[in-house]
Each structure stands twice: as structure tokens, then as C-alpha cells.
Amino acid sequence: MAAQFGRLRKGAVNTTVAAVVVAALAASQAPGVTTDDAGRKVTTGTQPSPDTPAENSATGNSPYYTDLPPLNSPNPSPTTGTPVTQGTSEAGIPATVLDAYKKAATALQESKPGCNLPWELLAAIGKVESGQARGGRVDANGNTLSKILGPQLNGNGFASISDTDGGAYDGDSSYDRAVGPMQFIPSTWEWAGRDGNGDGKKDPNNVYDAALAAGHYLCRFGWDLSTKGDLDSAILSYNNSQDYLNLVLRWLEYYRKGTHEIPDGTGTLPSDRSDDTAGASPTPTTPGTPTAPSSPSTPKPGGGDGGSTSPKPTPPPSTTPPATPTPTPTDTVHHLEDAGTAKLSAMAGDAFTEKITARAETKAGKAVPKVRIRFAIIGATDAAFSTGEKYATTLTNSIGEAVAPALKAGENTGEFVVRATVVGRTVSGLDYTATVTERAADTLARTGEEALTCTPGGEFADQVEVKATYKGAVADKVAATATLIKSADDATENDKGPYFKDADGKTVRTLTGLTTDANGLLKLPKLYADDTTGTFLLRINTAGGATLTVELKVAAADTSPTPTPSEPASGTDSASPSPSA
């Protein structure tokens, strides 16, 4: 039987819990709303948007566990893979679940480095969504021992989301339910699902698949999760609730202070559940539940100080100024400088040979190492970094320089801008202009050597085929034209001699819109001849200036008889020697 876990309904968070969370994490600015490529609304601010439909979030804005992390910090994390038993039980994450989070974050660092996804964020969401897969009740491959299902999203206290998967994921053919350790609703899993353990399946009940899917989901809009605004937006897109955002941030902060690996199946299960009945006794105080501070007592006259009725003197204010915090490297950045980036130009479809390099400097011009620089591609272009993303974030090195990943041109030609900015610091960005030129060839050559001949009114037996190259390499997808010209010195279209035929069988002597294939080859249609004899020229031109002129001959067939050997004289054997005199 599937394990259905209870989670507190949205809007019904315990008053004490909500007060503590909100006090710990002040609400930020009002949100905005944008849309993704499919036109779905997405929150861009740091508060939930009431206009965002539940079905557009990862969880369908399902309810969630509301347990707070302990007030005491966990022990520092040990070396990965080394089990320890020290630390609070809440700081322990089941081994397989922890491995799934870290592998997902590593994969995202390679595929979307600009996102800067920390594995601790996946752990925080996993804690709030399913209590780390119900305390790590998974097998060695990461499959949950039983399905983890949220409540039926039937509008009764929750969002109303009618069935979208025929019950394939959640076993419910009436309404959707959030599924698995990261609680994806079926409609979101259908496009967000990933195969995290390499078994060829995308299973929301597998913690490796679910963790990788959650990572890609959080990074899908080019957000940089090392910045607060993007981090908040990503979390709100997972579940559009301010309480949810605050709670996830609390767990993220907790796990960043340290955690440790524990055996699978031994994790702490959440205690705040949505199936707590109304009027039930309050949840007992646990080590992770803060209590309200007691009010300070008011001194009464004549008591509390050895019978003295005089109030205690107020100590004078301290004359020691507060310590000035040591500025971080980011705080010292005054501006960005170009670090010798050459002209950025590439042919459509090719990689740019030059990389963008920016240097972070202080006001005095001193290099600043260990600062995050974000590179963003701006403008209507299909160019991207070698990672496939429009964004990339790198650290400055010991001489203050940050190198962006290589750029790869798309098919759109023209200019676009790459902007470098300092993460966490408001200074002017540095813009680099990049240019994409059309695909080109510098050489054309025929693939065959046979003479191209035809009789008047006939057709040429062989089709013309050429190969295009650029700097010795295959020139694919290069635009070309082919024209039957009047002469080597007159490139205007000829009005007689060989010709092509269009789809209607009409005479055509200029072909446009031609393109070389993936191997740089271009094979022209069949050629025909009218009644004019002589030598004619076919000229092929490509973008980039490559030109080839091909000779065509139209001549009447030779009808003269073929000569035969002379017959020897009768009675004489031409091979025999003459008789002697």
C-alpha cells in the first residue's frame, strides 16, 4: 500500500511556527510575474504571486511538512562518504538520499554552472517535502520502499488539479497528487523528469531521478541561485507560498552549517502533520521547536534587591565603538575591466575562438581574486555558451580575472552582447559585442573529372556535384547559387544553351537558395541542352566568395563511318614472306 504522508495545509501553519520563521527571515520586496517559453506565469519577486496557477509549480502548491530545524547548529560536515554519529539527529541525512543530492548538484554544476545550485538546497526541499524520503526508506538504487503520495488535490483545502496522467504516477484517475521524495505533480514530472541513476527510466519515486529533476527545475530560467532574488524566485516556483520559502531557507541555512551521513532508514520523521485533528492538544515541544521567551518581570518596590527600595543605577553607555566588519573581496570591487578580450566573431554554427575575460579591480586598480563574475548573453540571438546556457558564473583567479566559457554561435547572424557583472555587488556591468557571420566557403571543387557533354536537344548524362571547404575544413550549410553565364568575362545569365528545369518543366538558367549538405556537398539538378551547339559555362558561387566555373559542351553526334582495315589481295597471305625470286 502506498504511504501517504500528512502535511500541513497551506495557510494553516501553526501561529508560533509562522511567527518564528517570519521573525528570522524578514519579508522581501513585492514580486513580479513573468512567463516561461510556454506562456506559464512564473514569480520573479521574493513573495508569492496570487496569479500563479498551482499546476505550474513543481508540487501543485501541495501542503508540506512544517518542522523547524533545531536552534543549535549541527557539527561541521565530515569528508564525503565517511559516516559519523556525532551531531543532532536532524543534521543526519540518509546515505543514499545524501548521495542523490550531491550527484544532482554535481551534474548541474557541469550542465548549468551559472545556476550555482548547492546540494544543501535540494536537501532543504527534500526535508520539507518528504522528510528526506521518509527518513531514507529507499533501496540501494534510490527507489522508495513504498510510494510517497501527497493528498488528493481536489480543491478541498488544497488546490484543485484534475487528473493529468490517468493515475500512472499517483494511482489516482480523478485528481492529481504530488509524488515521490521531491513531490512532483504528474503534469510537471512529465516534462521535468530526469534519469538520475542511469537506468533508462524517469521515476519520480527514485530519489536520484527526483533530485536531478528538482535541480533542473530550479535552474530552468537561467537563475543564479547564489543571488538572493533568484534563489527566492526558484524556491517560490517550487511551491508558491511565503511560509514555504521561509521554511526552506531555514533548512538551507541549517544544512550549510554542517551535516553528516546516517544509514538509510534511520532518519528523523517530521512531526507536524496535516492530519492533526482540530481541537487536538498542541504538538509537544521538541528539541527543534523554539518556545516563546518569557516576559521580563517588573521589579516591585521594596523587593528583589536585599530589601532596597532604590532602583539599580543604569550603567553608562559604552564608549567603545562597535567593531567594523572586515570587508569581503566582493565588497572591495569598484569596477570591472576588460582583460584583453580580442574581437569576438564567429561563423554561424561555429565556436568563437576567443574567450571573454573580465578583471575585477578596486578603486585603486588592484586586482580582486575570489569574486563571482556572472556572464549573461543579451539580445535576440540563439548563441550560447559551450554549456548550452545563456548564463555562466565563474570565480576570479589570483590576478582578479574571470574567464567565461567558450561561446558557440547559433544560426542567427548579426550582433549580440555578453554582459559581465559582479555577483553580490552593484557596480556597472561590462559589455562585450559579439558578431555572428553567415556560413561561408573559400574553396569549391568538382567531385568528378568526367567531361560534361550533350547533344542538341538532349540531356547531360552526369549531374554536376561540388564540394565546399573553408580553411580546409568541410563547409556545411553554406548558401550557394548556380548560373549558366554568357562568358568568362560576362557573368550575366545566358539566354541560350544548357538549362535546368523547374518543377513545372520550364527552362531555368539560374538556381538560388542552394545549400551544401553536412559533408559540404552540393549536387545540382540535371542539365538539358537546347538546339544551340558550342561550349558553355556554368558558374557556382557561395557565401564567402568561393567560385567555380564548369565547362559544358553541346555538339552533334559524330555520324562518319568508322574506318575498317584493308583486305589483303586475293591469294596473298599478308603475314607470309614474299617468295624468293
Coordinates of C-alpha atoms in Angstrom, one line a residue:
M1 CA 0.0 0.0 0.0
A2 CA 1.3 3.4 -0.9
A3 CA 2.5 5.5 2.0
Q4 CA 0.5 8.7 2.2
F5 CA 2.1 11.3 4.4
G6 CA 0.3 14.1 6.1
R7 CA 1.4 17.7 5.6
L8 CA 0.1 21.0 7.0
R9 CA -2.4 22.7 4.7
K10 CA -1.3 25.9 3.0
G11 CA -2.4 28.8 5.1
A12 CA -2.8 26.7 8.3
V13 CA 0.8 26.9 9.6
N14 CA 1.0 26.9 13.3
T15 CA 1.0 30.5 14.6
T16 CA 4.1 30.1 16.7
V17 CA 6.0 28.4 13.8
A18 CA 5.0 31.1 11.4
A19 CA 6.0 33.9 13.8
V20 CA 9.4 32.4 14.4
V21 CA 10.0 31.9 10.7
V22 CA 8.9 35.3 9.7
A23 CA 10.9 36.9 12.5
A24 CA 14.0 35.0 11.4
L25 CA 13.6 35.8 7.7
A26 CA 12.2 39.3 7.0
A27 CA 9.8 39.5 4.1
S28 CA 11.4 41.0 1.0
Q29 CA 10.1 43.2 -1.8
A30 CA 6.9 42.7 -3.7
P31 CA 7.0 40.2 -6.5
G32 CA 6.7 40.4 -10.2
V33 CA 5.3 37.9 -12.6
T34 CA 6.9 36.8 -15.9
T35 CA 6.2 33.9 -18.2
D36 CA 8.2 31.0 -19.5
D37 CA 8.5 29.8 -23.1
A38 CA 5.1 28.1 -22.8
G39 CA 3.4 31.2 -21.6
R40 CA 3.1 30.0 -18.0
K41 CA 3.2 32.6 -15.2
V42 CA 6.3 32.5 -13.0
T43 CA 7.0 34.6 -9.9
T44 CA 10.1 36.7 -10.2
G45 CA 10.0 38.5 -6.9
T46 CA 10.5 37.3 -3.3
Q47 CA 6.9 36.9 -2.3
P48 CA 4.3 34.5 -3.8
S49 CA 2.2 35.7 -6.7
P50 CA -1.6 35.2 -6.2
D51 CA -1.9 34.9 -10.0
T52 CA 0.4 31.9 -10.4
P53 CA -1.7 28.7 -11.0
A54 CA -0.9 25.8 -8.7
E55 CA -0.5 23.4 -11.7
N56 CA 2.5 25.5 -12.8
S57 CA 4.6 24.7 -9.7
A58 CA 6.5 21.6 -9.1
T59 CA 4.2 20.4 -6.3
G60 CA 1.0 22.0 -7.4
N61 CA 1.4 24.1 -4.2
S62 CA 0.7 21.0 -2.2
P63 CA 0.9 21.1 1.6
Y64 CA 4.2 20.3 3.2
Y65 CA 5.9 19.4 6.4
T66 CA 6.5 22.4 8.7
D67 CA 9.0 21.1 11.2
L68 CA 11.7 23.8 12.0
P69 CA 15.4 22.9 12.3
P70 CA 16.9 22.8 15.8
L71 CA 18.2 26.1 17.2
N72 CA 21.6 24.6 17.8
S73 CA 23.9 24.3 14.8
P74 CA 25.0 20.8 13.6
N75 CA 28.6 19.7 13.6
P76 CA 30.7 20.6 10.5
S77 CA 30.4 18.2 7.7
P78 CA 32.9 15.3 7.5
T79 CA 34.6 14.1 4.4
T80 CA 32.0 12.9 1.9
G81 CA 31.2 9.3 2.3
T82 CA 32.5 9.0 5.9
P83 CA 29.7 8.0 8.2
V84 CA 29.7 9.7 11.6
T85 CA 27.3 9.5 14.6
Q86 CA 28.0 12.9 16.2
G87 CA 25.6 15.8 15.9
T88 CA 21.9 16.1 16.2
S89 CA 19.6 13.6 14.6
E90 CA 18.1 16.4 12.4
A91 CA 21.6 17.1 10.9
G92 CA 21.9 13.5 9.7
I93 CA 20.8 12.7 6.1
P94 CA 20.3 9.1 5.0
A95 CA 23.3 8.0 2.9
T96 CA 21.6 7.2 -0.4
V97 CA 19.5 10.4 -0.2
L98 CA 22.5 12.5 0.5
D99 CA 24.4 10.9 -2.3
A100 CA 21.5 11.7 -4.7
Y101 CA 21.5 15.3 -3.7
K102 CA 25.3 15.7 -4.2
K103 CA 25.3 13.9 -7.5
A104 CA 22.5 16.0 -8.8
A105 CA 24.3 19.2 -7.8
T106 CA 27.5 18.0 -9.4
A107 CA 25.6 17.3 -12.6
L108 CA 24.1 20.7 -12.6
Q109 CA 27.5 22.3 -12.0
E110 CA 28.6 20.7 -15.3
S111 CA 25.5 21.3 -17.3
K112 CA 24.4 24.7 -15.8
P113 CA 27.3 26.2 -13.9
G114 CA 25.7 29.6 -13.9
C115 CA 22.9 28.3 -11.7
N116 CA 25.2 27.7 -8.8
L117 CA 22.9 25.1 -7.3
P118 CA 24.0 24.0 -3.8
W119 CA 23.2 20.4 -2.8
E120 CA 22.0 21.8 0.5
L121 CA 19.1 23.4 -1.3
L122 CA 18.0 20.0 -2.6
A123 CA 18.3 18.7 0.9
A124 CA 16.3 21.5 2.4
I125 CA 13.5 21.0 -0.2
G126 CA 13.7 17.2 0.3
K127 CA 13.3 17.7 4.1
V128 CA 10.3 19.9 3.8
E129 CA 8.6 17.8 1.0
S130 CA 9.1 14.3 2.3
G131 CA 11.3 14.3 5.4
Q132 CA 14.3 13.1 3.3
A133 CA 12.2 10.3 1.6
R134 CA 10.6 9.4 4.9
G135 CA 13.9 9.1 6.8
G136 CA 15.7 7.4 3.9
R137 CA 13.4 4.5 3.4
V138 CA 14.9 3.7 0.0
D139 CA 16.7 0.7 -1.6
A140 CA 20.3 0.8 -2.8
N141 CA 19.2 2.1 -6.2
G142 CA 17.4 5.0 -4.7
N143 CA 13.8 3.6 -5.1
T144 CA 11.5 4.4 -2.3
L145 CA 10.3 1.3 -0.5
S146 CA 6.7 2.4 -1.0
K147 CA 5.2 5.3 -3.0
I148 CA 5.2 8.7 -1.2
L149 CA 2.0 10.4 -2.2
G150 CA 0.6 13.8 -1.2
P151 CA -3.1 14.4 -0.6
Q152 CA -5.6 14.3 -3.4
L153 CA -5.6 17.8 -4.9
N154 CA -9.4 18.0 -5.1
G155 CA -9.9 21.6 -4.0
N156 CA -10.9 20.6 -0.5
G157 CA -8.5 22.7 1.4
F158 CA -5.9 22.4 -1.4
A159 CA -5.5 23.4 -5.0
S160 CA -7.9 21.6 -7.4
I161 CA -6.0 19.8 -10.1
S162 CA -7.9 17.2 -12.1
D163 CA -6.1 14.0 -13.2
T164 CA -3.5 14.5 -15.9
D165 CA -1.8 11.1 -16.0
G166 CA -4.6 8.6 -15.9
G167 CA -3.2 7.6 -12.5
A168 CA 0.1 6.4 -14.0
Y169 CA 2.2 8.1 -11.4
D170 CA -0.1 8.7 -8.4
G171 CA -2.6 5.8 -8.8
D172 CA -5.5 8.4 -8.9
S173 CA -7.6 8.8 -12.0
S174 CA -9.7 11.6 -10.6
Y175 CA -7.3 14.1 -9.2
D176 CA -3.5 14.6 -9.2
R177 CA -1.4 14.0 -6.2
A178 CA 2.2 15.1 -5.6
V179 CA 4.5 12.0 -6.0
G180 CA 7.9 10.9 -4.7
P181 CA 10.6 12.2 -2.4
M182 CA 10.6 15.6 -4.1
Q183 CA 6.8 15.7 -4.5
F184 CA 6.3 16.4 -8.2
I185 CA 2.8 16.5 -9.5
P186 CA 2.4 14.3 -12.6
S187 CA 1.9 17.1 -15.1
T188 CA 5.2 18.8 -14.0
W189 CA 7.1 15.5 -13.9
E190 CA 6.0 14.8 -17.4
W191 CA 8.4 17.5 -18.7
A192 CA 10.7 18.0 -15.8
G193 CA 11.5 14.3 -15.0
R194 CA 15.1 13.2 -15.4
D195 CA 17.0 9.9 -15.3
G196 CA 19.5 10.4 -12.4
N197 CA 20.7 6.9 -11.8
G198 CA 21.3 5.9 -15.5
D199 CA 18.8 3.0 -15.5
G200 CA 17.0 4.4 -18.6
K201 CA 13.8 5.4 -16.6
K202 CA 12.5 8.7 -15.2
D203 CA 10.8 7.6 -12.0
P204 CA 9.5 10.3 -9.5
N205 CA 9.8 7.6 -6.8
N206 CA 13.5 7.3 -7.3
V207 CA 15.5 9.8 -5.2
Y208 CA 18.3 10.1 -7.8
D209 CA 15.8 10.8 -10.6
A210 CA 13.8 13.2 -8.4
A211 CA 16.8 15.1 -7.1
L212 CA 18.2 15.7 -10.6
A213 CA 14.7 16.7 -11.8
A214 CA 14.4 19.2 -8.9
G215 CA 17.8 20.6 -9.7
H216 CA 16.9 21.2 -13.4
Y217 CA 13.6 22.6 -12.3
L218 CA 15.2 25.2 -10.0
C219 CA 17.7 26.2 -12.7
R220 CA 15.4 26.3 -15.7
F221 CA 15.1 30.1 -16.1
G222 CA 18.8 30.9 -16.0
W223 CA 18.5 31.9 -12.4
D224 CA 21.7 32.3 -10.4
L225 CA 21.0 30.7 -7.0
S226 CA 24.0 32.4 -5.4
T227 CA 21.9 35.6 -5.5
K228 CA 19.0 36.1 -3.1
G229 CA 16.5 37.3 -5.6
D230 CA 17.0 34.4 -7.9
L231 CA 17.1 31.9 -5.0
D232 CA 13.8 33.1 -3.7
S233 CA 12.2 33.1 -7.1
A234 CA 13.3 29.5 -7.7
I235 CA 12.0 28.3 -4.3
L236 CA 8.7 30.1 -4.8
S237 CA 8.4 28.5 -8.2
Y238 CA 8.6 25.1 -6.5
N239 CA 5.7 26.0 -4.1
N240 CA 4.2 29.4 -4.3
S241 CA 4.0 30.2 -0.6
Q242 CA 5.9 32.7 1.6
D243 CA 5.8 30.3 4.5
Y244 CA 7.3 27.6 2.3
L245 CA 10.0 30.0 1.1
N246 CA 10.9 30.9 4.7
L247 CA 11.0 27.3 5.9
V248 CA 13.2 26.1 3.0
L249 CA 15.6 28.9 3.6
R250 CA 15.8 28.0 7.3
W251 CA 16.7 24.4 6.4
L252 CA 19.1 25.5 3.8
E253 CA 20.9 27.7 6.3
Y254 CA 20.9 24.8 8.8
Y255 CA 22.4 22.2 6.4
R256 CA 25.0 24.7 5.2
K257 CA 26.4 24.9 8.7
G258 CA 27.1 21.2 8.6
T259 CA 25.5 17.8 8.3
H260 CA 26.5 14.1 8.3
E261 CA 25.6 10.8 6.7
I262 CA 23.5 8.3 8.5
P263 CA 22.3 4.8 7.5
D264 CA 19.3 4.6 5.2
G265 CA 16.0 4.2 7.0
T266 CA 17.2 5.9 10.3
G267 CA 16.3 9.5 9.5
T268 CA 14.1 11.6 11.7
L269 CA 10.5 11.7 10.5
P270 CA 8.6 15.0 10.6
S271 CA 6.1 15.5 13.4
D272 CA 3.9 18.4 12.1
R273 CA 1.3 16.7 10.0
S274 CA -1.8 17.8 8.1
D275 CA -3.9 15.1 9.7
D276 CA -3.8 16.7 13.1
T277 CA -7.4 17.0 14.0
A278 CA -9.0 20.3 15.0
G279 CA -9.0 20.8 18.8
A280 CA -6.3 18.3 19.4
S281 CA -3.8 19.1 22.1
P282 CA -0.9 21.2 20.9
T283 CA 2.2 19.5 19.4
P284 CA 4.6 18.7 22.3
T285 CA 7.7 20.8 22.4
T286 CA 10.6 19.1 20.7
P287 CA 14.3 20.0 20.7
G288 CA 13.7 21.6 17.3
T289 CA 10.7 23.7 18.4
P290 CA 11.5 27.1 19.9
T291 CA 9.3 28.3 22.7
A292 CA 8.2 31.8 23.2
P293 CA 10.5 33.8 25.5
S294 CA 9.1 34.6 28.9
S295 CA 8.3 38.3 29.6
P296 CA 10.8 40.0 31.9
S297 CA 9.4 40.5 35.4
T298 CA 8.8 44.1 36.6
P299 CA 10.6 44.9 39.8
K300 CA 8.3 45.7 42.7
P301 CA 9.1 48.4 45.2
G302 CA 10.9 47.1 48.2
G303 CA 11.8 43.8 46.8
G304 CA 14.3 41.9 44.7
D305 CA 17.5 43.7 45.9
G306 CA 18.1 42.8 49.5
G307 CA 15.1 44.9 50.6
S308 CA 16.4 48.0 49.0
T309 CA 13.8 50.3 47.6
S310 CA 16.1 52.2 45.3
P311 CA 16.3 51.2 41.7
K312 CA 19.6 49.9 40.4
P313 CA 21.7 52.6 38.7
T314 CA 21.7 52.4 34.9
P315 CA 25.2 51.8 33.7
P316 CA 26.6 54.4 31.4
P317 CA 26.6 53.7 27.7
S318 CA 29.7 52.0 26.3
T319 CA 32.2 54.4 24.8
T320 CA 33.8 51.6 22.7
P321 CA 32.7 51.9 19.1
P322 CA 31.3 48.7 17.5
A323 CA 33.8 46.7 15.6
T324 CA 33.8 47.4 11.9
P325 CA 33.2 44.1 9.9
T326 CA 36.1 43.0 7.7
P327 CA 35.0 43.7 4.1
T328 CA 34.7 40.6 1.8
P329 CA 36.6 40.6 -1.5
T330 CA 33.3 41.4 -3.2
D331 CA 32.9 44.5 -1.1
T332 CA 36.2 45.9 -2.4
V333 CA 35.3 45.6 -6.1
H334 CA 34.9 49.1 -7.6
H335 CA 34.7 48.2 -11.3
L336 CA 35.3 45.7 -14.0
E337 CA 37.9 46.0 -16.7
D338 CA 38.3 44.0 -19.9
A339 CA 41.3 41.8 -19.6
G340 CA 42.5 41.7 -23.2
T341 CA 39.5 40.1 -24.9
A342 CA 40.1 40.0 -28.7
K343 CA 37.4 40.7 -31.3
L344 CA 34.6 38.3 -30.9
S345 CA 33.5 37.0 -34.3
A346 CA 32.4 33.6 -35.5
M347 CA 30.7 32.0 -38.4
A348 CA 27.2 30.6 -37.8
G349 CA 27.3 27.2 -36.1
D350 CA 31.0 27.6 -35.1
A351 CA 32.6 28.1 -31.8
F352 CA 34.2 31.5 -31.1
T353 CA 38.0 31.1 -30.9
E354 CA 38.3 33.9 -28.3
K355 CA 37.0 33.8 -24.8
I356 CA 35.7 36.7 -22.8
T357 CA 38.0 37.7 -19.9
A358 CA 37.0 40.3 -17.3
R359 CA 39.1 41.6 -14.4
A360 CA 37.7 42.8 -11.0
E361 CA 39.5 45.8 -9.6
T362 CA 39.4 48.0 -6.6
K363 CA 39.1 51.8 -6.9
A364 CA 42.9 52.0 -6.9
G365 CA 43.0 49.4 -9.8
K366 CA 44.2 46.5 -7.7
A367 CA 43.0 43.1 -8.8
V368 CA 40.4 41.3 -6.6
P369 CA 40.6 37.5 -6.5
K370 CA 37.8 35.1 -5.4
V371 CA 34.9 37.2 -6.7
R372 CA 32.0 35.7 -8.6
I373 CA 31.5 37.2 -12.1
R374 CA 28.3 36.5 -14.0
F375 CA 28.3 36.5 -17.8
A376 CA 24.9 36.8 -19.5
I377 CA 24.1 36.7 -23.2
I378 CA 21.8 39.7 -24.1
G379 CA 19.8 40.2 -27.2
A380 CA 17.8 38.3 -29.8
T381 CA 20.3 35.5 -30.6
D382 CA 20.5 31.7 -30.5
A383 CA 24.2 31.8 -29.5
A384 CA 25.0 30.2 -26.2
F385 CA 28.0 29.3 -24.0
S386 CA 29.6 25.9 -24.6
T387 CA 27.5 24.6 -21.6
G388 CA 24.3 25.3 -23.7
E389 CA 23.2 28.0 -21.3
K390 CA 22.8 31.8 -21.7
Y391 CA 24.4 32.4 -18.3
A392 CA 27.7 31.4 -16.7
T393 CA 29.3 32.3 -13.4
T394 CA 33.0 32.0 -12.7
L395 CA 35.4 33.0 -9.9
T396 CA 38.2 35.5 -10.5
N397 CA 41.6 33.9 -10.2
S398 CA 44.7 35.1 -8.3
I399 CA 45.1 38.1 -10.7
G400 CA 41.4 39.0 -10.5
E401 CA 40.5 37.6 -13.9
A402 CA 37.4 35.6 -14.7
V403 CA 37.2 33.7 -18.0
A404 CA 33.7 33.0 -19.4
P405 CA 33.1 29.6 -21.1
A406 CA 33.6 29.5 -24.8
L407 CA 30.8 31.0 -26.9
K408 CA 29.1 29.0 -29.6
A409 CA 27.3 30.8 -32.5
G410 CA 23.8 29.7 -33.5
E411 CA 22.3 30.2 -36.9
N412 CA 21.1 33.7 -36.3
T413 CA 23.6 36.2 -37.8
G414 CA 24.3 39.7 -36.5
E415 CA 25.5 41.2 -33.2
F416 CA 24.7 40.4 -29.6
V417 CA 26.1 41.4 -26.2
V418 CA 27.6 39.5 -23.4
R419 CA 27.4 41.4 -20.1
A420 CA 29.7 40.8 -17.2
T421 CA 28.5 41.7 -13.7
V422 CA 29.8 41.2 -10.2
V423 CA 27.6 38.8 -8.1
G424 CA 26.5 40.5 -4.9
R425 CA 27.9 43.9 -5.8
T426 CA 26.1 46.8 -7.5
V427 CA 28.7 48.1 -10.0
S428 CA 28.4 48.9 -13.7
G429 CA 28.4 45.9 -15.9
L430 CA 30.9 45.4 -18.7
D431 CA 29.5 44.7 -22.2
Y432 CA 31.2 42.8 -24.9
T433 CA 29.9 42.8 -28.5
A434 CA 30.0 39.6 -30.4
T435 CA 29.3 39.1 -34.1
V436 CA 27.9 36.1 -35.9
T437 CA 28.5 36.0 -39.7
E438 CA 26.9 33.7 -42.2
R439 CA 28.4 30.4 -43.0
A440 CA 31.0 30.6 -45.8
A441 CA 33.3 28.7 -48.1
D442 CA 36.6 29.7 -49.6
T443 CA 37.0 26.8 -52.0
L444 CA 34.9 24.9 -54.4
A445 CA 35.9 21.8 -56.4
R446 CA 34.1 19.2 -58.5
T447 CA 33.9 15.7 -57.1
G448 CA 34.2 14.1 -60.6
E449 CA 36.6 14.7 -63.5
E450 CA 34.5 13.4 -66.4
A451 CA 33.8 15.8 -69.3
L452 CA 30.2 17.2 -69.4
T453 CA 28.9 16.8 -72.9
C454 CA 25.5 16.6 -74.5
T455 CA 23.9 16.5 -78.0
P456 CA 21.5 19.3 -79.1
G457 CA 18.0 18.8 -77.6
G458 CA 19.3 16.1 -75.2
E459 CA 20.2 15.9 -71.6
F460 CA 23.6 15.7 -69.9
A461 CA 24.3 12.2 -68.6
D462 CA 26.2 13.4 -65.5
Q463 CA 25.0 15.8 -62.8
V464 CA 27.3 18.5 -61.5
E465 CA 28.5 17.9 -57.9
V466 CA 30.9 20.1 -56.0
K467 CA 32.4 20.1 -52.5
A468 CA 32.8 23.3 -50.4
T469 CA 35.5 23.8 -47.8
Y470 CA 36.6 26.7 -45.6
K471 CA 40.2 26.8 -44.5
G472 CA 40.5 23.2 -45.4
A473 CA 37.5 22.0 -43.4
V474 CA 34.1 21.0 -44.6
A475 CA 31.8 23.9 -45.2
D476 CA 28.3 22.7 -44.4
K477 CA 25.0 24.6 -44.7
V478 CA 26.6 27.2 -46.9
A479 CA 24.3 29.2 -49.3
A480 CA 25.1 29.0 -53.0
T481 CA 23.9 30.0 -56.4
A482 CA 24.4 28.4 -59.8
T483 CA 24.1 30.4 -63.1
L484 CA 24.6 29.5 -66.7
I485 CA 26.6 32.6 -67.8
K486 CA 27.4 34.1 -71.2
S487 CA 31.2 34.0 -70.9
A488 CA 34.1 34.1 -68.5
D489 CA 34.0 37.8 -68.6
D490 CA 30.3 38.3 -68.7
A491 CA 28.5 36.7 -65.7
T492 CA 25.1 37.6 -66.8
E493 CA 22.6 34.8 -67.4
N494 CA 22.8 33.2 -70.8
D495 CA 19.7 33.1 -72.9
K496 CA 20.6 30.0 -74.9
G497 CA 22.4 26.7 -74.5
P498 CA 22.2 24.4 -71.5
Y499 CA 19.5 24.9 -68.9
F500 CA 17.8 23.4 -65.8
K501 CA 14.1 22.7 -65.4
D502 CA 11.8 23.9 -62.6
A503 CA 9.0 21.9 -61.0
D504 CA 6.7 22.8 -63.9
G505 CA 9.3 21.7 -66.5
K506 CA 10.1 25.3 -67.5
T507 CA 13.5 26.5 -68.6
V508 CA 15.7 27.9 -65.7
R509 CA 19.2 29.1 -66.1
T510 CA 19.8 30.5 -62.5
L511 CA 19.4 28.5 -59.3
T512 CA 19.2 30.2 -56.0
G513 CA 18.5 29.0 -52.4
L514 CA 21.1 26.2 -52.7
T515 CA 22.8 24.9 -49.6
T516 CA 25.7 22.5 -49.1
D517 CA 24.9 19.4 -47.0
A518 CA 26.5 18.2 -43.8
N519 CA 29.5 17.0 -45.8
G520 CA 29.9 20.2 -47.7
L521 CA 28.5 18.6 -50.9
L522 CA 26.2 20.3 -53.4
K523 CA 24.6 18.3 -56.2
L524 CA 22.9 20.3 -58.9
P525 CA 19.8 19.1 -60.7
K526 CA 20.0 17.5 -64.2
L527 CA 21.1 19.7 -67.1
Y528 CA 19.4 19.8 -70.5
A529 CA 20.5 21.3 -73.9
D530 CA 18.6 23.3 -76.4
D531 CA 19.5 23.2 -80.2
T532 CA 22.4 25.5 -79.8
T533 CA 25.8 23.9 -80.1
G534 CA 29.1 25.1 -78.6
T535 CA 30.9 25.4 -75.4
F536 CA 29.0 27.0 -72.4
L537 CA 29.9 27.9 -68.8
L538 CA 28.2 27.1 -65.5
R539 CA 29.3 29.3 -62.6
I540 CA 28.7 28.4 -58.9
N541 CA 29.2 30.9 -56.2
T542 CA 28.9 30.5 -52.4
A543 CA 28.8 32.9 -49.4
G544 CA 32.3 33.8 -48.5
G545 CA 33.4 34.2 -52.1
A546 CA 34.2 30.7 -53.3
T547 CA 33.6 30.4 -57.1
L548 CA 33.9 27.6 -59.5
T549 CA 33.3 27.7 -63.3
V550 CA 32.4 24.4 -65.0
E551 CA 32.6 23.9 -68.8
L552 CA 29.7 22.3 -70.7
K553 CA 29.8 21.2 -74.3
V554 CA 26.9 20.7 -76.7
A555 CA 27.8 19.1 -80.0
A556 CA 26.1 17.0 -82.7
A557 CA 26.9 13.3 -82.6
D558 CA 29.7 12.1 -84.9
T559 CA 28.0 10.2 -87.8
S560 CA 31.0 9.5 -90.0
P561 CA 31.6 5.7 -90.6
T562 CA 34.3 4.0 -88.7
P563 CA 37.2 3.0 -90.9
T564 CA 37.9 -0.7 -91.3
P565 CA 41.4 -2.4 -92.0
S566 CA 42.2 -3.0 -95.8
E567 CA 41.5 -6.5 -97.2
P568 CA 44.6 -8.4 -98.4
A569 CA 45.0 -9.2 -102.1
S570 CA 43.3 -12.4 -103.2
G571 CA 45.5 -15.5 -102.8
T572 CA 48.1 -13.5 -100.9
D573 CA 48.8 -14.1 -97.2
S574 CA 49.9 -10.7 -95.9
A575 CA 51.5 -12.3 -93.0
S576 CA 53.6 -14.7 -95.2
P577 CA 57.0 -13.6 -96.6
S578 CA 57.3 -13.0 -100.2
P579 CA 58.5 -15.9 -102.3
S580 CA 62.1 -15.9 -103.3
A581 CA 63.0 -14.6 -106.7

